[in-house]
Amino acid sequence: MLFLLPELPSPRVDALLAQARREGLIAHAARAQGGRWRLSLLGERSACAAFARTLAAEPLPCAEEDEFLPLASRALDPSDRAVDFDGVSIGDGAFAVVAGPCAIEGEEQLLAAARAVREAGAAALRGGAFKPRTSPYSFPGLGRAGLELLARARAATGLPTVTEVVDPADVDAVAQHASVLQVGARNMQNYRLLEAVGRAARPVLLKRGLGARLDELLHAAERVLAAGNPNVLLCERGVRSFETATRCTLDLGGVAWLKRRSRLPVLVDPSHAAGDRALVPPLALAAAACGADGLLVEVHPAPERARCDGEQSLACEDFARLMERLRAVLAALGRTLASAPPLPAAARSRV
Amino acid sequence: MLFLLPELPSPRVDALLAQARREGLIAHAARAQGGRWRLSLLGERSACAAFARTLAAEPLPCAEEDEFLPLASRALDPSDRAVDFDGVSIGDGAFAVVAGPCAIEGEEQLLAAARAVREAGAAALRGGAFKPRTSPYSFPGLGRAGLELLARARAATGLPTVTEVVDPADVDAVAQHASVLQVGARNMQNYRLLEAVGRAARPVLLKRGLGARLDELLHAAERVLAAGNPNVLLCERGVRSFETATRCTLDLGGVAWLKRRSRLPVLVDPSHAAGDRALVPPLALAAAACGADGLLVEVHPAPERARCDGEQSLACEDFARLMERLRAVLAALGRTLASAPPLPAAARSRV
Amino acid sequence: MLFLLPELPSPRVDALLAQARREGLIAHAARAQGGRWRLSLLGERSACAAFARTLAAEPLPCAEEDEFLPLASRALDPSDRAVDFDGVSIGDGAFAVVAGPCAIEGEEQLLAAARAVREAGAAALRGGAFKPRTSPYSFPGLGRAGLELLARARAATGLPTVTEVVDPADVDAVAQHASVLQVGARNMQNYRLLEAVGRAARPVLLKRGLGARLDELLHAAERVLAAGNPNVLLCERGVRSFETATRCTLDLGGVAWLKRRSRLPVLVDPSHAAGDRALVPPLALAAAACGADGLLVEVHPAPERARCDGEQSLACEDFARLMERLRAVLAALGRTLASAPPLPAAARSRV
Amino acid sequence: MLFLLPELPSPRVDALLAQARREGLIAHAARAQGGRWRLSLLGERSACAAFARTLAAEPLPCAEEDEFLPLASRALDPSDRAVDFDGVSIGDGAFAVVAGPCAIEGEEQLLAAARAVREAGAAALRGGAFKPRTSPYSFPGLGRAGLELLARARAATGLPTVTEVVDPADVDAVAQHASVLQVGARNMQNYRLLEAVGRAARPVLLKRGLGARLDELLHAAERVLAAGNPNVLLCERGVRSFETATRCTLDLGGVAWLKRRSRLPVLVDPSHAAGDRALVPPLALAAAACGADGLLVEVHPAPERARCDGEQSLACEDFARLMERLRAVLAALGRTLASAPPLPAAARSRV
């Protein structure tokens, strides 16, 4: 059953009802307040989903903003959706740790980080080539050169990679070099970017905006899904609150809420939330305990020399210790760490 | 005098100092914490500004995020900056009211609104052609067709126009049809869009994000300024807080703070902040009393039939009443309403 | 008409209905969700109010928390309620300015402040004898000695006084020495204190808590009213938000909302909201423009030597300048400043 | 070493320095900004602490609000402080679960809950006799009758009890009937109540206010400690944020921060934070994983009939399942559940 509430001329509603019925659904429409329509559909899940896609394809005027999430919610399909990429699966029950430096600073730094996080049990590598910084005069990342380094790190370690994309025009280039396209918190409601990654062939990791409600995160995810990309990973990374002791306020209650409401995997980024590496391990363990599907965590071979966010990056050995404790907590809950793909042959010989 | 704090190899710092001195500045650099440098510059304002532009042009690694606002702040140039467009000036002391419908729905609606707000004393017309909506299934606006209607409304009434742009690829088209390019709250940190409007020949109205601190708004403005566009209008439109009685929490203390810290004109949007038309007039008057440079206010000929945000739109006659009270409050403070450009000849004969 | 939603056994509901009907009301009850009851009452206003007081007197299990405000809201009696004390009236249309030092530090300081604010047009004097400070080691105020100074300042200047009470056991002593009992933001939900001031013969000035929703402020006011004290003044003084540029975020939209929803006068404290004296005048003017009934503003004869909150206190001459501008803005809106009572004879001869 | 920053006349500072030196400390004072003094003390921990108590005893004008936490912080004594009561210890490494109904509704309900939570492994029983409710017309709890039931439940099950006190005048009565005095979120800055429980012989469980910063929680704890009661338990129970999907936003990053900064045990209340029982188990597990010292969790024999907060109360069997998972997670981290005292003889024979 599906409720949907657009504002439409009556003949168009009749046409939609007819179409739904042709597709084997029991369909009913009633006027809701504000001149909108409430459509109830009953039928096979796949037929409902197909019809919802039809509706999504045409620009419906004024669908109800806070209810209609046919693809992101569990309303039409209550099953969990796993997202697979380059030999890793997130959302299938295992707990996937994506780790690496905030910014890609050079080949040596990136490879050192990649080898260390792989060694410690990470399933994928993160690293920023395009860094959206608050000040226009801050280090903006290495850009396309960074993407090349990322691809080389993947070849060397076998780890799939996650990196941010900030411009619709860069989506193809990023998709060529990385396994997962990250949309950052600042761009969570950059709809043209969401639509662009929605047309890409790579999974999308969508971070919650610092001032975004959970339903807005789901609507942003819905926008990617509605554009045709079924592989969306949500990421809670802390929100703005009045508290200033920590950089942001990590909303693990929101993670538990998202897991109930949405089919999509939910990752947690304790590094940006805490802003202080001492708080990262407890929050990482808490994320695992509260049912998240994995972590996005900053690891740097030399945090004190990092070009951005050093104070919140774990050193490699601290990360390794955290992974040991994560394994234990996950085991206690009947879960395991998601494994990385096999080492490439070249790397194996080298190691 | 200018303080600036990048992290750089020493020879580069020496080169910068040399360059500054060649440009007639007294320049000094000292190591600050975290390996950064603090540059002090002393000299003629225009030379300082030129040098800051130079620095802005090249990607400096890790400039201090919360301090360095050479163009948006009053540090280099304490004078107010007025922004002029199509016969209207904002920031020169007069109080400019930009009014019109949330979304452009059709020619009749737009023209009715435009004539009514002009009649009541508005200086410019607002109206959305590209509407970023939370749900991907909501009415997205009329798009380019809406731009054409906007241009026609300007021709008919003489009112300069403000409209939102959501995609770097649309900047030229919007700039052709409208007087001012609005960047909405959701896109306040969409840096590629900021850079694109920063290269446009039209002024930019930059709305504060719902979860954005005031210094982040200034850094976003700095990004537009650093891209070469000196004409930026800031707009406070309410932020997220725990309060749910109103749609957002209008931060007029923030407006007063911005006026002290920044050279740029500051507008206030009471409509989005309140979410309820009954609260719009008191907040509009409060904005005028606290020193804002103008308003962005939603007016609709038939709010109960509006396709979006009807509940927060003023009817034309309520707007006219508000303008009367605004005139009185402004006069009490020694200010006036900014006037609209003269009526076009055609319109004059028609009226 | 009144809606009220308690959870009760059926016979009790029947008894209540019978009682209401005996009092001449048309009464109806229906089951609401969660086993609660929705009572609808129709009849003369005074009879409805009397019945609501009856209900309030007995402990009703689980009245609906966010709806039932028979005394604070306009539901039963839509008229504005003016609060009078010692020759001053707040809420009758005139705009009342209550000014004075944050803490009473000594006789000289208090009298200098009192004379200056009276001279400039304030209607009443504020000054703290019991100061609730975040740290247990901070200056806690002069206590009862401060109360005596306050009484002396009233005798000398004729200004009624407002001072904070923090302990139910102090209510009588404070009521003997001051005209209005202030309940501070920290104690907004200190229900025993609210009940104690609710039994006092002095009006109560109730400040909004930093994390309190507007409906919670109204429920706190309702508690004072239900205890028998009909004279409650609300005060908005800024709330906690993620913004750190200002000490708090002044919620003037909340003031406009309160004026519509509640009968009670609403004051605004721009000093605590801003935390910076430069922002106090614009916020004070904004409060007047948005329909508040008055101000609570900190004035100190020597702000730089104040023992607390000096940075947000206006110097006497800045306050006088602000009052000039307030007069002008109020006149533009058809309002006036509330006047202070006549100067005492002694003071007149002295001046 | 201790830093302390009061504003004092020089002779007084000299006297303090002399006194500190007489007590064997190396003491130094320097003028800090705002006319304050910064005292540095070096010496044996116990002598430093004694001197801090001396300072705390006399009303020092304007001690620095955000720095001076001699008793609550780890500055003077970095060791963890365990709080013991009636056979249970919190803060000694074991994880203590305090469970029971929100409000005491009757003997049967309370005993059923007490037996069930004991059976499942709780170390102590919670239950409210005095309920501070937002509306003055809501169920206020059974009051003293509830205290008697609580004492009876302790006698029957051997579980120590935690209950809220809302009035300084009730402290003795509550201390006679209960093991731990809870100060609720609304009263976190009710200083007279803090001082009253600070003079009581029972430990104090202090809940964070919904709008309170972490340092304010520590200052509130310091007030209890400075009044002479060394046994304070902190409790994070969610704060206000803009998110409305959950009742509050549980700040587990804040818990990790508190554990580093303060010596005091930190409990977590997932029930009030979530407002929805489905979210309680994941948040409870997360609290254990992030290093909290225990939980405060609402359990009701029949949540759907609870007189308050039923929707966030766990049924007894859900609580038992949660405890199984908690045991596993704690074991994975090398910790155990704190055990309850032995069953009383009478209860043993009965079971």
PDB file of C-alpha atoms in Angstrom, chain A residues 88-184:
ATOM      1  CA  VAL A  88      32.738  -5.116  -0.843  1.00  0.00           C
ATOM      2  CA  SER A  89      29.162  -5.201   0.350  1.00  0.00           C
ATOM      3  CA  ILE A  90      27.643  -2.718   2.795  1.00  0.00           C
ATOM      4  CA  GLY A  91      24.287  -3.337   4.383  1.00  0.00           C
ATOM      5  CA  ASP A  92      24.252  -7.113   4.269  1.00  0.00           C
ATOM      6  CA  GLY A  93      24.801  -7.474   8.016  1.00  0.00           C
ATOM      7  CA  ALA A  94      28.573  -7.268   8.137  1.00  0.00           C
ATOM      8  CA  PHE A  95      30.090  -4.040   9.455  1.00  0.00           C
ATOM      9  CA  ALA A  96      32.169  -2.208   6.888  1.00  0.00           C
ATOM     10  CA  VAL A  97      34.919   0.152   7.920  1.00  0.00           C
ATOM     11  CA  VAL A  98      35.971   2.768   5.380  1.00  0.00           C
ATOM     12  CA  ALA A  99      39.139   4.466   6.553  1.00  0.00           C
ATOM     13  CA  GLY A 100      41.850   6.768   5.322  1.00  0.00           C
ATOM     14  CA  PRO A 101      43.059  10.337   5.349  1.00  0.00           C
ATOM     15  CA  CYS A 102      40.787  13.358   5.211  1.00  0.00           C
ATOM     16  CA  ALA A 103      42.684  14.809   2.276  1.00  0.00           C
ATOM     17  CA  ILE A 104      44.965  13.068  -0.180  1.00  0.00           C
ATOM     18  CA  GLU A 105      48.241  14.888   0.266  1.00  0.00           C
ATOM     19  CA  GLY A 106      50.614  12.758  -1.790  1.00  0.00           C
ATOM     20  CA  GLU A 107      51.326   9.228  -2.934  1.00  0.00           C
ATOM     21  CA  GLU A 108      53.424   8.251   0.029  1.00  0.00           C
ATOM     22  CA  GLN A 109      50.917   9.468   2.587  1.00  0.00           C
ATOM     23  CA  LEU A 110      47.989   7.818   0.807  1.00  0.00           C
ATOM     24  CA  LEU A 111      49.708   4.469   0.305  1.00  0.00           C
ATOM     25  CA  ALA A 112      50.945   4.361   3.879  1.00  0.00           C
ATOM     26  CA  ALA A 113      47.432   5.014   5.103  1.00  0.00           C
ATOM     27  CA  ALA A 114      45.900   2.517   2.692  1.00  0.00           C
ATOM     28  CA  ARG A 115      48.271  -0.279   3.680  1.00  0.00           C
ATOM     29  CA  ALA A 116      47.803   0.414   7.366  1.00  0.00           C
ATOM     30  CA  VAL A 117      44.014   0.457   7.263  1.00  0.00           C
ATOM     31  CA  ARG A 118      43.908  -2.669   5.100  1.00  0.00           C
ATOM     32  CA  GLU A 119      46.231  -4.393   7.517  1.00  0.00           C
ATOM     33  CA  ALA A 120      43.998  -3.449  10.419  1.00  0.00           C
ATOM     34  CA  GLY A 121      40.876  -4.753   8.711  1.00  0.00           C
ATOM     35  CA  ALA A 122      39.265  -1.878   6.822  1.00  0.00           C
ATOM     36  CA  ALA A 123      37.101  -2.862   3.868  1.00  0.00           C
ATOM     37  CA  ALA A 124      37.616   0.288   1.842  1.00  0.00           C
ATOM     38  CA  LEU A 125      39.771   3.391   1.581  1.00  0.00           C
ATOM     39  CA  ARG A 126      38.587   6.959   1.927  1.00  0.00           C
ATOM     40  CA  GLY A 127      40.504  10.027   0.801  1.00  0.00           C
ATOM     41  CA  GLY A 128      39.525  13.461  -0.438  1.00  0.00           C
ATOM     42  CA  ALA A 129      40.750  14.892  -3.714  1.00  0.00           C
ATOM     43  CA  PHE A 130      38.199  17.709  -3.919  1.00  0.00           C
ATOM     44  CA  LYS A 131      37.894  19.280  -0.483  1.00  0.00           C
ATOM     45  CA  PRO A 132      35.077  21.750   0.083  1.00  0.00           C
ATOM     46  CA  ARG A 133      36.532  24.121   2.674  1.00  0.00           C
ATOM     47  CA  THR A 134      34.731  26.884   4.478  1.00  0.00           C
ATOM     48  CA  SER A 135      37.263  29.509   3.420  1.00  0.00           C
ATOM     49  CA  PRO A 136      37.911  30.071  -0.271  1.00  0.00           C
ATOM     50  CA  TYR A 137      41.586  30.430   0.631  1.00  0.00           C
ATOM     51  CA  SER A 138      41.981  27.012   2.312  1.00  0.00           C
ATOM     52  CA  PHE A 139      43.677  23.994   0.803  1.00  0.00           C
ATOM     53  CA  PRO A 140      41.144  22.720  -1.739  1.00  0.00           C
ATOM     54  CA  GLY A 141      42.661  19.276  -2.232  1.00  0.00           C
ATOM     55  CA  LEU A 142      44.777  17.969  -5.067  1.00  0.00           C
ATOM     56  CA  GLY A 143      41.827  17.651  -7.468  1.00  0.00           C
ATOM     57  CA  ARG A 144      42.267  15.362 -10.447  1.00  0.00           C
ATOM     58  CA  ALA A 145      45.828  14.564  -9.447  1.00  0.00           C
ATOM     59  CA  GLY A 146      44.404  13.250  -6.208  1.00  0.00           C
ATOM     60  CA  LEU A 147      41.999  11.020  -8.100  1.00  0.00           C
ATOM     61  CA  GLU A 148      44.922   9.407  -9.900  1.00  0.00           C
ATOM     62  CA  LEU A 149      46.665   8.730  -6.636  1.00  0.00           C
ATOM     63  CA  LEU A 150      43.480   7.189  -5.320  1.00  0.00           C
ATOM     64  CA  ALA A 151      43.220   4.879  -8.295  1.00  0.00           C
ATOM     65  CA  ARG A 152      46.834   3.885  -7.786  1.00  0.00           C
ATOM     66  CA  ALA A 153      46.180   3.139  -4.121  1.00  0.00           C
ATOM     67  CA  ARG A 154      43.284   0.918  -5.135  1.00  0.00           C
ATOM     68  CA  ALA A 155      45.497  -0.944  -7.583  1.00  0.00           C
ATOM     69  CA  ALA A 156      48.202  -1.370  -4.997  1.00  0.00           C
ATOM     70  CA  THR A 157      46.050  -2.539  -2.101  1.00  0.00           C
ATOM     71  CA  GLY A 158      42.886  -3.910  -3.680  1.00  0.00           C
ATOM     72  CA  LEU A 159      40.795  -1.621  -1.480  1.00  0.00           C
ATOM     73  CA  PRO A 160      37.781  -0.026  -3.111  1.00  0.00           C
ATOM     74  CA  THR A 161      37.775   3.734  -2.694  1.00  0.00           C
ATOM     75  CA  VAL A 162      35.367   6.438  -1.547  1.00  0.00           C
ATOM     76  CA  THR A 163      35.944  10.050  -2.496  1.00  0.00           C
ATOM     77  CA  GLU A 164      33.928  13.224  -2.579  1.00  0.00           C
ATOM     78  CA  VAL A 165      32.550  14.864  -5.678  1.00  0.00           C
ATOM     79  CA  VAL A 166      31.488  18.506  -5.522  1.00  0.00           C
ATOM     80  CA  ASP A 167      30.573  19.362  -9.085  1.00  0.00           C
ATOM     81  CA  PRO A 168      28.172  17.676 -11.502  1.00  0.00           C
ATOM     82  CA  ALA A 169      30.811  18.205 -14.163  1.00  0.00           C
ATOM     83  CA  ASP A 170      33.298  16.056 -12.254  1.00  0.00           C
ATOM     84  CA  VAL A 171      31.044  13.053 -11.729  1.00  0.00           C
ATOM     85  CA  ASP A 172      32.364  11.087 -14.699  1.00  0.00           C
ATOM     86  CA  ALA A 173      35.987  11.665 -13.823  1.00  0.00           C
ATOM     87  CA  VAL A 174      35.450  10.692 -10.209  1.00  0.00           C
ATOM     88  CA  ALA A 175      33.435   7.636 -11.226  1.00  0.00           C
ATOM     89  CA  GLN A 176      36.321   6.530 -13.418  1.00  0.00           C
ATOM     90  CA  HIS A 177      38.833   6.678 -10.583  1.00  0.00           C
ATOM     91  CA  ALA A 178      36.867   5.785  -7.457  1.00  0.00           C
ATOM     92  CA  SER A 179      34.452   3.066  -6.336  1.00  0.00           C
ATOM     93  CA  VAL A 180      31.961   5.225  -4.450  1.00  0.00           C
ATOM     94  CA  LEU A 181      30.932   8.850  -5.008  1.00  0.00           C
ATOM     95  CA  GLN A 182      30.633  10.780  -1.781  1.00  0.00           C
ATOM     96  CA  VAL A 183      28.294  13.766  -1.523  1.00  0.00           C
ATOM     97  CA  GLY A 184      29.411  15.858   1.432  1.00  0.00           C
TER      98      GLY A 184
END
